[in-house]
Coordinates of C-alpha atoms in Angstrom, one line a residue:
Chain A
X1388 CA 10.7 26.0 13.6
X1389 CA 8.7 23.0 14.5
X1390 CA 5.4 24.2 16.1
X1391 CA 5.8 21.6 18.9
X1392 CA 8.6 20.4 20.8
X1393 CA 9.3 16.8 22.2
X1394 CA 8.5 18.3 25.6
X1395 CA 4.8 18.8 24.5
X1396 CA 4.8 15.1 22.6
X1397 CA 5.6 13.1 25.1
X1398 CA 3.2 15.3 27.5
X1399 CA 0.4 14.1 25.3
X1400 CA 2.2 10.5 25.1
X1401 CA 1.6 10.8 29.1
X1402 CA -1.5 11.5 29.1
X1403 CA -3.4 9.7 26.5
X1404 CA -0.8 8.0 24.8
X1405 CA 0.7 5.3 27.2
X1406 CA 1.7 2.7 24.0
X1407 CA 4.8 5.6 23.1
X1408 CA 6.2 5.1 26.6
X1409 CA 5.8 1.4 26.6
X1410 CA 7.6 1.2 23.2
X1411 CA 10.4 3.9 25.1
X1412 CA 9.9 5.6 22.1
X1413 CA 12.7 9.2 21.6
X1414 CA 12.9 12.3 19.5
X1415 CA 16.0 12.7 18.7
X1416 CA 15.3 15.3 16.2
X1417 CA 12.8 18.1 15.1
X1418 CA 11.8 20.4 12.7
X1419 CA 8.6 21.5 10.6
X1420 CA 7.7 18.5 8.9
X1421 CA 10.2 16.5 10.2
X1422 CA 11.6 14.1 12.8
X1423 CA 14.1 11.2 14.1
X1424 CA 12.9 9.0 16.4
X1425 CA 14.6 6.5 18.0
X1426 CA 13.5 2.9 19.4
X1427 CA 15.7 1.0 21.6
X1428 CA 16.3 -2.2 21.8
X1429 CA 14.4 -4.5 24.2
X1430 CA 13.9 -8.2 24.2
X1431 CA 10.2 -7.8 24.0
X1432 CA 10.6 -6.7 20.2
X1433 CA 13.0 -9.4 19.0
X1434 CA 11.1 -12.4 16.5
X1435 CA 12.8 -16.0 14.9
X1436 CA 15.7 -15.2 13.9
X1437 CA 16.9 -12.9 16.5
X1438 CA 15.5 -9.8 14.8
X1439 CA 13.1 -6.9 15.1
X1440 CA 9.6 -7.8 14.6
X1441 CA 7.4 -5.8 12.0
X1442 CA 4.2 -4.5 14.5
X1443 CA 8.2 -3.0 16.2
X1444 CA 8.9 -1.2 13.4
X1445 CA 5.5 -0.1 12.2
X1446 CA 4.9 1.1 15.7
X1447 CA 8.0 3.5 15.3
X1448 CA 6.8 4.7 11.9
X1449 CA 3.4 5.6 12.6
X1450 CA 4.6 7.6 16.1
X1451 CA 7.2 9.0 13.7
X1452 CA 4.8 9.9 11.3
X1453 CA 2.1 11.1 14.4
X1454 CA 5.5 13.5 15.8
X1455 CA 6.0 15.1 12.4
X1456 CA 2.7 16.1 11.5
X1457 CA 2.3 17.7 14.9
X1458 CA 5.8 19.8 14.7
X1459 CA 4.0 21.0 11.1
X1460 CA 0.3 22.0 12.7
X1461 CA 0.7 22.1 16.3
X1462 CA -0.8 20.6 19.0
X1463 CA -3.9 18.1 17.1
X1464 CA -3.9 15.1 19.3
X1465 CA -6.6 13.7 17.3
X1466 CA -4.5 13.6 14.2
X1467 CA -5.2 9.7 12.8
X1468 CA -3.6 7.2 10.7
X1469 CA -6.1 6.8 7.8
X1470 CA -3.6 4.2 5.6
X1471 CA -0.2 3.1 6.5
X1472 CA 1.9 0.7 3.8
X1473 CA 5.1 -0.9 4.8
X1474 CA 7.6 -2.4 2.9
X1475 CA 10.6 -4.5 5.1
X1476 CA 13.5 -3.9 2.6
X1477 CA 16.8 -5.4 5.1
X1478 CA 16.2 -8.2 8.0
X1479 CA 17.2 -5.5 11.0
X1480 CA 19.7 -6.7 13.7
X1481 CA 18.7 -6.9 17.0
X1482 CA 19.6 -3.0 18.0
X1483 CA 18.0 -0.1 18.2
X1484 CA 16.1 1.4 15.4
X1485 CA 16.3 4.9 14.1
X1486 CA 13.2 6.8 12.1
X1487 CA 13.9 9.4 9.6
X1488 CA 10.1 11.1 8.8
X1489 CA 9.5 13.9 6.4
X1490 CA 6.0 15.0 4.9
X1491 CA 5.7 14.9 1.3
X1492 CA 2.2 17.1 1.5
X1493 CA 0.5 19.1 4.2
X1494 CA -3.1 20.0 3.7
X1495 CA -5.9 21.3 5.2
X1496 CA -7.3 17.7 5.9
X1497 CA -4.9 15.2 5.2
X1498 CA -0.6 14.8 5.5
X1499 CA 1.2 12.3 3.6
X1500 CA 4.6 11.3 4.5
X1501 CA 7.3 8.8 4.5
X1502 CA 9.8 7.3 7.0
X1503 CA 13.1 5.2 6.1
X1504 CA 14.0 3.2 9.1
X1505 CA 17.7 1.9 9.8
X1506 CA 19.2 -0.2 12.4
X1507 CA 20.9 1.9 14.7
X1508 CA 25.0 2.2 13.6
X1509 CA 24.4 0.5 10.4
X1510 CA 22.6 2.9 8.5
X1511 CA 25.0 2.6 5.7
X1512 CA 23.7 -0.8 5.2
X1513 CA 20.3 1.0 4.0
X1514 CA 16.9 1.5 4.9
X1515 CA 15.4 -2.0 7.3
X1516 CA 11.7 -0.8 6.1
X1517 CA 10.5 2.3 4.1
X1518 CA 7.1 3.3 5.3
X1519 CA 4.4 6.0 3.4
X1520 CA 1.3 7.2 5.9
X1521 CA -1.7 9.4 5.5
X1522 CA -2.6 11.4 8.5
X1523 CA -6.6 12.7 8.9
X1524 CA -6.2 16.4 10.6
X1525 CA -10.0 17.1 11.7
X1526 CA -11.1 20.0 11.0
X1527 CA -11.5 22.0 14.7
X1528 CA -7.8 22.5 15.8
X1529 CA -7.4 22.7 19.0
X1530 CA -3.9 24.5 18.6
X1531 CA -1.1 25.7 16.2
Chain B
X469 CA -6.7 -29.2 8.1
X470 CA -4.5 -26.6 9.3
X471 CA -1.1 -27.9 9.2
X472 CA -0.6 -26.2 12.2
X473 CA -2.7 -25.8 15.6
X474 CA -3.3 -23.1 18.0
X475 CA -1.2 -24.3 21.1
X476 CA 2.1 -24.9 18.8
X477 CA 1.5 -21.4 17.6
X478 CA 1.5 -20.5 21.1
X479 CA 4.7 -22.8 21.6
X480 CA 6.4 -20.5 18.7
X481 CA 5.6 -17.3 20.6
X482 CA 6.8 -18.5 23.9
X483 CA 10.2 -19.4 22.8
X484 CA 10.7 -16.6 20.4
X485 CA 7.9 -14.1 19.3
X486 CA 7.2 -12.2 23.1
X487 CA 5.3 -9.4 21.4
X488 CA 2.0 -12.1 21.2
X489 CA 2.2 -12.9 24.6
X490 CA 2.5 -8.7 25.5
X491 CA -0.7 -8.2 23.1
X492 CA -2.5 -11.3 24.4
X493 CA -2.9 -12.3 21.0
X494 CA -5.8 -15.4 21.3
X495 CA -6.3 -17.7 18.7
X496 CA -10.1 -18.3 18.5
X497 CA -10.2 -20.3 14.9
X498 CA -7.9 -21.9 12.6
X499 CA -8.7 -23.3 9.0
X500 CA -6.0 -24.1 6.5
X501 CA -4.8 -20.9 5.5
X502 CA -7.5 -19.2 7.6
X503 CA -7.9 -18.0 11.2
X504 CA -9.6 -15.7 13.6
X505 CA -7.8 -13.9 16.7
X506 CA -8.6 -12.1 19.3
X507 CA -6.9 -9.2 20.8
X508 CA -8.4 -8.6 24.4
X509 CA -8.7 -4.8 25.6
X510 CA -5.8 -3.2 27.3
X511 CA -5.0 0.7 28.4
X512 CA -2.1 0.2 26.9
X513 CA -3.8 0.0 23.6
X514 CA -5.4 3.5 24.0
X515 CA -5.1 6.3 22.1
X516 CA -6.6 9.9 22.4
X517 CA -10.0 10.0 21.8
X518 CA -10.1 6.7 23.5
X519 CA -9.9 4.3 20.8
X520 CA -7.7 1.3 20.2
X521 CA -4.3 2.9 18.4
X522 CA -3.3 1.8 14.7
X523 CA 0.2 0.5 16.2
X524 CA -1.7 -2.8 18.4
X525 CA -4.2 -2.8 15.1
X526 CA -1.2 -3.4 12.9
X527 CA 0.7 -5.7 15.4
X528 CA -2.9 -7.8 15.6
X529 CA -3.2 -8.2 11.6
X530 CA 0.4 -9.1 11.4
X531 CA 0.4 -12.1 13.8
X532 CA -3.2 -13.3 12.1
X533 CA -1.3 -13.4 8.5
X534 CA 1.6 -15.2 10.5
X535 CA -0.9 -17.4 11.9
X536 CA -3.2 -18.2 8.4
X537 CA 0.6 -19.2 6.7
X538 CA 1.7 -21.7 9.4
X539 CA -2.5 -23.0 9.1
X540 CA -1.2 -23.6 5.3
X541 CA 2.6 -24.7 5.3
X542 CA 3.0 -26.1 8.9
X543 CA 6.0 -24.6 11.3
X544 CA 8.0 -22.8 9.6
X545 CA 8.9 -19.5 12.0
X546 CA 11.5 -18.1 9.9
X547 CA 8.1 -16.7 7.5
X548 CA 8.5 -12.8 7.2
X549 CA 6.0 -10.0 6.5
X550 CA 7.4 -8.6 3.5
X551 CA 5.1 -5.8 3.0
X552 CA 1.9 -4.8 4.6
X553 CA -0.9 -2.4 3.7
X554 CA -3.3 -0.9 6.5
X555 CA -6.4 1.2 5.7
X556 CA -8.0 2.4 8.8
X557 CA -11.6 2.7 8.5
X558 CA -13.6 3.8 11.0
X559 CA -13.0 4.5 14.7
X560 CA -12.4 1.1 16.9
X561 CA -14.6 1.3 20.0
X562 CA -12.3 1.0 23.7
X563 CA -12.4 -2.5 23.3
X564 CA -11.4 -6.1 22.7
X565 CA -10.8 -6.2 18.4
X566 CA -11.5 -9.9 16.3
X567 CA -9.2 -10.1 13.3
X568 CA -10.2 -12.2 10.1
X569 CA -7.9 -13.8 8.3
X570 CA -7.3 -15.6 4.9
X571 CA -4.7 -15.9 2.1
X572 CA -5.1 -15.4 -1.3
X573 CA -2.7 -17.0 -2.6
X574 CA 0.1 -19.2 -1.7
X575 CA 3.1 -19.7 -3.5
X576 CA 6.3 -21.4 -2.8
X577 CA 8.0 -18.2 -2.1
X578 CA 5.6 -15.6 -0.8
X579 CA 1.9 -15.9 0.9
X580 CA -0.5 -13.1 0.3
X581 CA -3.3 -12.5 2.2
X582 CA -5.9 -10.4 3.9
X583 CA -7.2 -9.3 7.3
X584 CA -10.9 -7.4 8.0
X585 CA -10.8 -6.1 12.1
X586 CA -13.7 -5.7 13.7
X587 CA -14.6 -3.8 17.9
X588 CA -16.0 -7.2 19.0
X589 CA -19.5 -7.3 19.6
X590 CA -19.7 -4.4 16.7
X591 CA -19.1 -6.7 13.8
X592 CA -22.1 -5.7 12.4
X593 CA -20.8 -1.5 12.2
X594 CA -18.4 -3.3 9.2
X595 CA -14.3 -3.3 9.7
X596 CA -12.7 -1.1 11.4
X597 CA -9.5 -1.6 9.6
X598 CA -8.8 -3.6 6.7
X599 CA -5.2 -5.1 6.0
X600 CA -3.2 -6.8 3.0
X601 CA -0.1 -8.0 3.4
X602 CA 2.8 -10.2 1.8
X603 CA 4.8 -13.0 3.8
X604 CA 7.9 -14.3 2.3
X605 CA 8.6 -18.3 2.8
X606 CA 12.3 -19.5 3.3
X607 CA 12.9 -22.2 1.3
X608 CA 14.5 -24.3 3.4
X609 CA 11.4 -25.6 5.3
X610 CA 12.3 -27.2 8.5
X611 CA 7.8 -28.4 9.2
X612 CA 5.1 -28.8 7.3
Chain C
X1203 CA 26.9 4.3 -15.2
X1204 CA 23.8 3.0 -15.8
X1205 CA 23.8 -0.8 -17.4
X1206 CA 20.8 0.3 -19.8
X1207 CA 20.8 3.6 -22.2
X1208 CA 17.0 4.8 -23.1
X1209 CA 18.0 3.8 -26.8
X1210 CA 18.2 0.2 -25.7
X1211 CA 14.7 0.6 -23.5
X1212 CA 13.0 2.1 -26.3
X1213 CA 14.2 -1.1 -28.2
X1214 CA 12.6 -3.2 -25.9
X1215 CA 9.5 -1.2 -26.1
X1216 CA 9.1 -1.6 -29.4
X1217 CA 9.8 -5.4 -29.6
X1218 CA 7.6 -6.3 -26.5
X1219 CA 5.9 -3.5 -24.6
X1220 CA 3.5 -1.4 -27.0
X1221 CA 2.0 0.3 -24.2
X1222 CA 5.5 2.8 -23.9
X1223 CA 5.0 4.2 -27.1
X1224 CA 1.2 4.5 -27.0
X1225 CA 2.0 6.5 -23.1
X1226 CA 4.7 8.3 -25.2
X1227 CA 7.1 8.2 -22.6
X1228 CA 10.1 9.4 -22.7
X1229 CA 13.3 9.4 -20.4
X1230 CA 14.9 12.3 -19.6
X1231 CA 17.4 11.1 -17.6
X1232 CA 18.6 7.7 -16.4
X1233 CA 21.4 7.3 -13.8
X1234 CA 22.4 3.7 -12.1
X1235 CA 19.1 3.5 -10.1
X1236 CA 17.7 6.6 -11.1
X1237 CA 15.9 8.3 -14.2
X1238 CA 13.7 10.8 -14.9
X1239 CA 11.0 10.2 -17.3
X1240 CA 8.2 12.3 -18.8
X1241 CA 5.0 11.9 -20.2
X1242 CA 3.3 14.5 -22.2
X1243 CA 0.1 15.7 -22.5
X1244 CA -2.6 14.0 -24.3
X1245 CA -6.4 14.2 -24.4
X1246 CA -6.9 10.9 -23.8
X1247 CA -5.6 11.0 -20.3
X1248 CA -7.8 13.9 -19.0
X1249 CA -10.4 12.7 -16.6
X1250 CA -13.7 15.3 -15.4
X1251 CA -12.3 18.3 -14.0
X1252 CA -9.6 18.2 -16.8
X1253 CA -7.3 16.2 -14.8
X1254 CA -4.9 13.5 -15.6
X1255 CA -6.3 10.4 -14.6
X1256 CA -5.1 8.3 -12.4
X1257 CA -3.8 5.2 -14.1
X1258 CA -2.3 7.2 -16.8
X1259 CA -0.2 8.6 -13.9
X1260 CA 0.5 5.3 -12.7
X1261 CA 1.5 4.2 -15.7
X1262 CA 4.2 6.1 -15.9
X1263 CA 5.9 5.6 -11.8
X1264 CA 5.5 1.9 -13.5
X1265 CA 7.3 2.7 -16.4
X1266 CA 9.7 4.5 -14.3
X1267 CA 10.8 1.8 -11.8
X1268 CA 11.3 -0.2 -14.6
X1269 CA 13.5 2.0 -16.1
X1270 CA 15.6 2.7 -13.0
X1271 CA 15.5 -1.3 -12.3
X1272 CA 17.1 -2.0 -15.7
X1273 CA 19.1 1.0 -15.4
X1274 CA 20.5 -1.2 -12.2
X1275 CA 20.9 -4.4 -13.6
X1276 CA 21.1 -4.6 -17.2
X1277 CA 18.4 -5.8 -20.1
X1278 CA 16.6 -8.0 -17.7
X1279 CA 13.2 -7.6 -19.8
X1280 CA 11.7 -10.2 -17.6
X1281 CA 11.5 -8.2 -14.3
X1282 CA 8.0 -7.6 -13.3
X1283 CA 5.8 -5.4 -10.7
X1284 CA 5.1 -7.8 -7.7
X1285 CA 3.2 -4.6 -5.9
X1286 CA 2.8 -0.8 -6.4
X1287 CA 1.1 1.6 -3.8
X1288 CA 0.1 5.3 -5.4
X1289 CA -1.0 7.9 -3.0
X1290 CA -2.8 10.9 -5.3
X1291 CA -1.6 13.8 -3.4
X1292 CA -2.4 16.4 -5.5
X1293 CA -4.8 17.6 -8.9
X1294 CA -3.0 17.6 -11.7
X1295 CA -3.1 20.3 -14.1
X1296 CA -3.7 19.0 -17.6
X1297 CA 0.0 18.8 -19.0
X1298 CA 2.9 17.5 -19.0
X1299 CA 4.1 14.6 -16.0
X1300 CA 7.9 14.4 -15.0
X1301 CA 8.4 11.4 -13.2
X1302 CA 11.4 11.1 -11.1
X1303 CA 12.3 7.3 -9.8
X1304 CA 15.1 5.6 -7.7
X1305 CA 16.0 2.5 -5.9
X1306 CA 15.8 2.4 -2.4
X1307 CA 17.0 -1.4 -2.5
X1308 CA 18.7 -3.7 -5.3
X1309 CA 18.6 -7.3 -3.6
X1310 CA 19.2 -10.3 -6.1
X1311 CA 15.2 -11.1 -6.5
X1312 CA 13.5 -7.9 -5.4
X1313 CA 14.3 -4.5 -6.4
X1314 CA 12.0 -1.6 -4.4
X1315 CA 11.8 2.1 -5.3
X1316 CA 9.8 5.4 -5.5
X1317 CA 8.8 7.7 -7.7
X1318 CA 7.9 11.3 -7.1
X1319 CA 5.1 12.6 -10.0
X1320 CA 5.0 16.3 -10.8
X1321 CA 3.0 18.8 -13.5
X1322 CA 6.0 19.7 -16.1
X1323 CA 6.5 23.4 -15.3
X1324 CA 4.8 23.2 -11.5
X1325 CA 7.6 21.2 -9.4
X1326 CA 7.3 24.4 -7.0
X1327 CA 3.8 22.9 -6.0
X1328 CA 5.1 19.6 -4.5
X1329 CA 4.5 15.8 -5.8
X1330 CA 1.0 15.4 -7.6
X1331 CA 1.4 11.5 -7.0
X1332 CA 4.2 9.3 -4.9
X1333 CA 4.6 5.5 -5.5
X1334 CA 6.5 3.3 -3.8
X1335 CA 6.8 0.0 -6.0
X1336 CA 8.4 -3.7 -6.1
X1337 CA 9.4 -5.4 -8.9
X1338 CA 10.6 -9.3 -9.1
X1339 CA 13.9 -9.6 -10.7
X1340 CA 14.3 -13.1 -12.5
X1341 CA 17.2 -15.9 -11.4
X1342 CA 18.5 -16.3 -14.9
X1343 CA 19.7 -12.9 -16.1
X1344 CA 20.2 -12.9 -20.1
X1345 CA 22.3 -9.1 -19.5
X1346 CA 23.7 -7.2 -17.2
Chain D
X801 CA -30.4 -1.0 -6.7
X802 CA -27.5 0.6 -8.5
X803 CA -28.0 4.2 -8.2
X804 CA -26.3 4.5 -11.5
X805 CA -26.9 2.1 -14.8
X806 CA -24.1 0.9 -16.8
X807 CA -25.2 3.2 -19.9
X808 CA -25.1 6.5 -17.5
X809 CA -21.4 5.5 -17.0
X810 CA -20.5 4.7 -20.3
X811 CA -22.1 8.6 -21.0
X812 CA -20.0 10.1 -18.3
X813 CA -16.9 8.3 -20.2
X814 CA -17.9 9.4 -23.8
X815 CA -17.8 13.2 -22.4
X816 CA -15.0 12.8 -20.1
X817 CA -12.8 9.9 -19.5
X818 CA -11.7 9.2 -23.0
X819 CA -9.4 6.6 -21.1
X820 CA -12.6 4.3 -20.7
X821 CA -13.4 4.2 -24.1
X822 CA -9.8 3.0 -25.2
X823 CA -9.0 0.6 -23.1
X824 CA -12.4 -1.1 -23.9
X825 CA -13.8 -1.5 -20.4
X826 CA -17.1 -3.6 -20.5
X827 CA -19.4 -3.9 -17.0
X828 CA -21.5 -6.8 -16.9
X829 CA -22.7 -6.4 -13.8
X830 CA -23.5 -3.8 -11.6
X831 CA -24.9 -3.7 -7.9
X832 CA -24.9 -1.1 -5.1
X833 CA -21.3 -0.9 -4.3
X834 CA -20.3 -3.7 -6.1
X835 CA -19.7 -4.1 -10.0
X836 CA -17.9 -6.6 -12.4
X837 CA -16.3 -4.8 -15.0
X838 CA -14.5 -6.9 -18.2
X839 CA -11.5 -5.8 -20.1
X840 CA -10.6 -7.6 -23.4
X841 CA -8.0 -8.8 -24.6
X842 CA -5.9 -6.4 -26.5
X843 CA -2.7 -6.3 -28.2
X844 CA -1.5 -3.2 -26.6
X845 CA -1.7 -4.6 -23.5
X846 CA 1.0 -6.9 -23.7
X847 CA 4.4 -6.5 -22.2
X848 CA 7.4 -9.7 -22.2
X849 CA 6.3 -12.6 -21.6
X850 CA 3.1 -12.1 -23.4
X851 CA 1.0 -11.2 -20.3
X852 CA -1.0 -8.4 -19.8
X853 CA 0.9 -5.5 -18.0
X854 CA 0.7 -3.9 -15.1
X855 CA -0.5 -1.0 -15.5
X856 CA -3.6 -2.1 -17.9
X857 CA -4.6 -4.0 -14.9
X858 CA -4.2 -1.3 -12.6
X859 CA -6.3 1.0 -14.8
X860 CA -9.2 -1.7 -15.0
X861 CA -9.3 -2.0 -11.1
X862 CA -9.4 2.0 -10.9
X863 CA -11.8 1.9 -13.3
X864 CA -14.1 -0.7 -11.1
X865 CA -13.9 1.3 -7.8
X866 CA -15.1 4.2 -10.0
X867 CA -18.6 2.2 -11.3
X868 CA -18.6 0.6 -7.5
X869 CA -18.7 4.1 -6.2
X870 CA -21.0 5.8 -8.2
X871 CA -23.2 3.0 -7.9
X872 CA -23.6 3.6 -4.4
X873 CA -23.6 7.2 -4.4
X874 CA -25.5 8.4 -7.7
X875 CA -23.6 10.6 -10.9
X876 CA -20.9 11.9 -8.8
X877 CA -18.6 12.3 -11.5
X878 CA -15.9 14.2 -9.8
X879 CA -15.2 11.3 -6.8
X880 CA -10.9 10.7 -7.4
X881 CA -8.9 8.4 -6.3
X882 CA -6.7 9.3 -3.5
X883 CA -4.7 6.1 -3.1
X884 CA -4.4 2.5 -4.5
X885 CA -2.8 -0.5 -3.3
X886 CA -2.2 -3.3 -6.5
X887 CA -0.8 -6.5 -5.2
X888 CA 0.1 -8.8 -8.5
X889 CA -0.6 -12.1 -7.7
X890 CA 0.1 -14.4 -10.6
X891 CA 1.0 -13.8 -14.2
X892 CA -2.0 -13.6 -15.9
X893 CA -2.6 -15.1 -20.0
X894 CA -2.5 -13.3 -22.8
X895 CA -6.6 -13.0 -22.8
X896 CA -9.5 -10.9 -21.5
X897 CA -9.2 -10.2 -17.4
X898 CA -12.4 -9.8 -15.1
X899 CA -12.7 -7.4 -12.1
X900 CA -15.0 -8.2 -9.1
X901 CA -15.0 -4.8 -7.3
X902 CA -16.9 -4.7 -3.6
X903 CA -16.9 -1.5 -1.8
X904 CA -15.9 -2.2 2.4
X905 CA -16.5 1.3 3.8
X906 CA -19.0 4.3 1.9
X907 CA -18.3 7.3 4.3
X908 CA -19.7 10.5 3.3
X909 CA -16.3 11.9 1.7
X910 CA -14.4 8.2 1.8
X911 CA -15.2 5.0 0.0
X912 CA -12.6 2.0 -0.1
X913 CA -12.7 -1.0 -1.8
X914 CA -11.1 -4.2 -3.6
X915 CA -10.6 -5.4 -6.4
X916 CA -10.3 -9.0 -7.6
X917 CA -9.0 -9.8 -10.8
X918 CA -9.2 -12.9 -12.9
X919 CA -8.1 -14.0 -16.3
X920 CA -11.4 -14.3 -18.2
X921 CA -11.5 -18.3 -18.5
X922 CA -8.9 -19.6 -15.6
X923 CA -10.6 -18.0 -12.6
X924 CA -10.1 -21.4 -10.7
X925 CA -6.8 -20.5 -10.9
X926 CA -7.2 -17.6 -8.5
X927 CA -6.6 -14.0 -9.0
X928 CA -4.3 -12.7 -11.0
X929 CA -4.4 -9.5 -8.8
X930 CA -5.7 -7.9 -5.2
X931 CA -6.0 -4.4 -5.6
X932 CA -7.3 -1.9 -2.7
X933 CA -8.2 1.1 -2.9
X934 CA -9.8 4.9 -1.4
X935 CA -11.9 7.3 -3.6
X936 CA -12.7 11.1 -2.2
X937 CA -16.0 11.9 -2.5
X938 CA -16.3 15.4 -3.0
X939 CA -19.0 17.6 -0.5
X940 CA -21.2 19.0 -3.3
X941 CA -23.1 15.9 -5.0
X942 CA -24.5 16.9 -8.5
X943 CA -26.2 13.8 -8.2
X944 CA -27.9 10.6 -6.2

């Protein structure tokens, strides 16, 4: 059981989050640890040669990344990216983007994870990007 | 020289790359194979805790490599971000964020560079983030 | 079916990579863009606190990939690292490493992978290291 | 000031980090957060193509971050590496390869760094290889 649902994320995303609304950011999935997020696609995010930009993709990772350590701890808003590396594997079409995020290692004060990333209804091609993130928990929680 | 200048950057991003215009992405400097830009402050940018979110930190590193490879091999807008590497350092202050670029090497194939962000006006409190990343040049060059 | 057995990588080790045999690696299991490999325990690895050490442990996810790169596309002895990220995730205890690799994309110049790192006998406890790696696949293949 | 001397790290490797010893490391200069650490040439090293490999380049910018570290923070013999970013750059000659080590960021449990490394001899030729990386730092300091 995932110890917060989308319902609470995108509360938070409301609140003090505005760049996951903007981005029309969805979780289509969740569990303890994990997540799917979906981006849509929208003109905004297209680059030369009629595909999704990186800063697109990165964006989704690191909200995917932000969504799955939550659904592990709880409610920590002030849960931080303290490294992200990306690695753009397939040049995406111009769809929408699903995020696949699962933690490799939950501690007291730091989650690791990683996120494949696939163009929406082509998955089979293979992963667009494959991203790894380390997550900062602070150390007063102020829920799970 | 830069083989490239600021305003046919600008060009480029009007006719295909959106995102800069979104970001307000300003170019202050350009060397050959060097630049500094400016991202200005936006709400959208915020995060909790107030700061400037890792997503538009990313996205501003990104399009300052893009920039520092055009300086050094003219137009050629088909260059991709193969893989990019972001250590977040300390906690950006709710404002406008300077992003120094230079490569370290270019090759015929791939560009690699660095990016040191900074709050503006807190350059001094060292980077806030620190970025390397990996641009991969088509060979068919159609500028520079 | 992989295009390499470990008999043939151990013959290349011995003609041109040294640094296999002094590691004492040795694979376990080797699929077509897979393969376990493990490295045993040796005093000259431990670190203070009685730890591997890091580069001994990323060593071997080096070793690994390119192992599960030849295991892709034949005795291509050429193929080199073009980047390598290793995220320590946890202490390892002073034995054994099992190192377990595979391809997340075989293009025709890059190949890009991980490799999951656990204490022999302590899988239970999670990954003590993850890499994600790139190598550079050469145009002329002499195999394969 | 160094808060550590070059001989105070060579005693912490003659007790324990064997590793050190083996792979020859030499520091020629040493700073406060900063070091230059020399690795010779070795036969073991090699790997096809007659360049140095990988991994013994990977292990002499770990070892780098290590002296820049405790030359900002004292005998802290227990800081680890929690993740490290090697870019390879250019194939490096068969010979002896330089590390220029800077620290960016000493936090009270974080330092981060890079590494810069050069083929003893041909360091107009640019670095052979950009390495980043973050060392823990653990609470209790036995030294300083």
């Amino acid at each position: 059981m995932p110890r917060i649902t989308a319902q609470e994320v995108y509360q938070i995303c409301e609140e003090s989050l505005p760049w996951a609304g903007i981005m029309g950011f969805e979780i289509t999935d969740i569990g303890k640890g994990t997540c799917r997020v979906r981006m849509p696609r929208k003109d905004e995010f297209l680059r030369p040669g009629g595909t999704v930009n990186g800063p697109a993709l990165m964006s989704l990772a690191d909200y995917a990344m932000y969504v799955a350590v939550l659904s592990a701890i709880g409610r920590v808003e002030m849960a931080v990216t303290t490294s992200l590396n990306c690695n753009f594997l397939r040049r995406p079409k111009a769809g929408a983007v699903i995020a696949d995020c699962r933690l490799l290692k939950l501690g007291k004060r730091l989650a690791y994870g990683e996120v494949s990333l696939y163009t929406e209804g082509a998955e089979a091609d293979g992963p667009v990007a494959h991203v790894t993130a380390t997550y900062s928990i602070p150390p007063a929680r102020d829920g799970g």
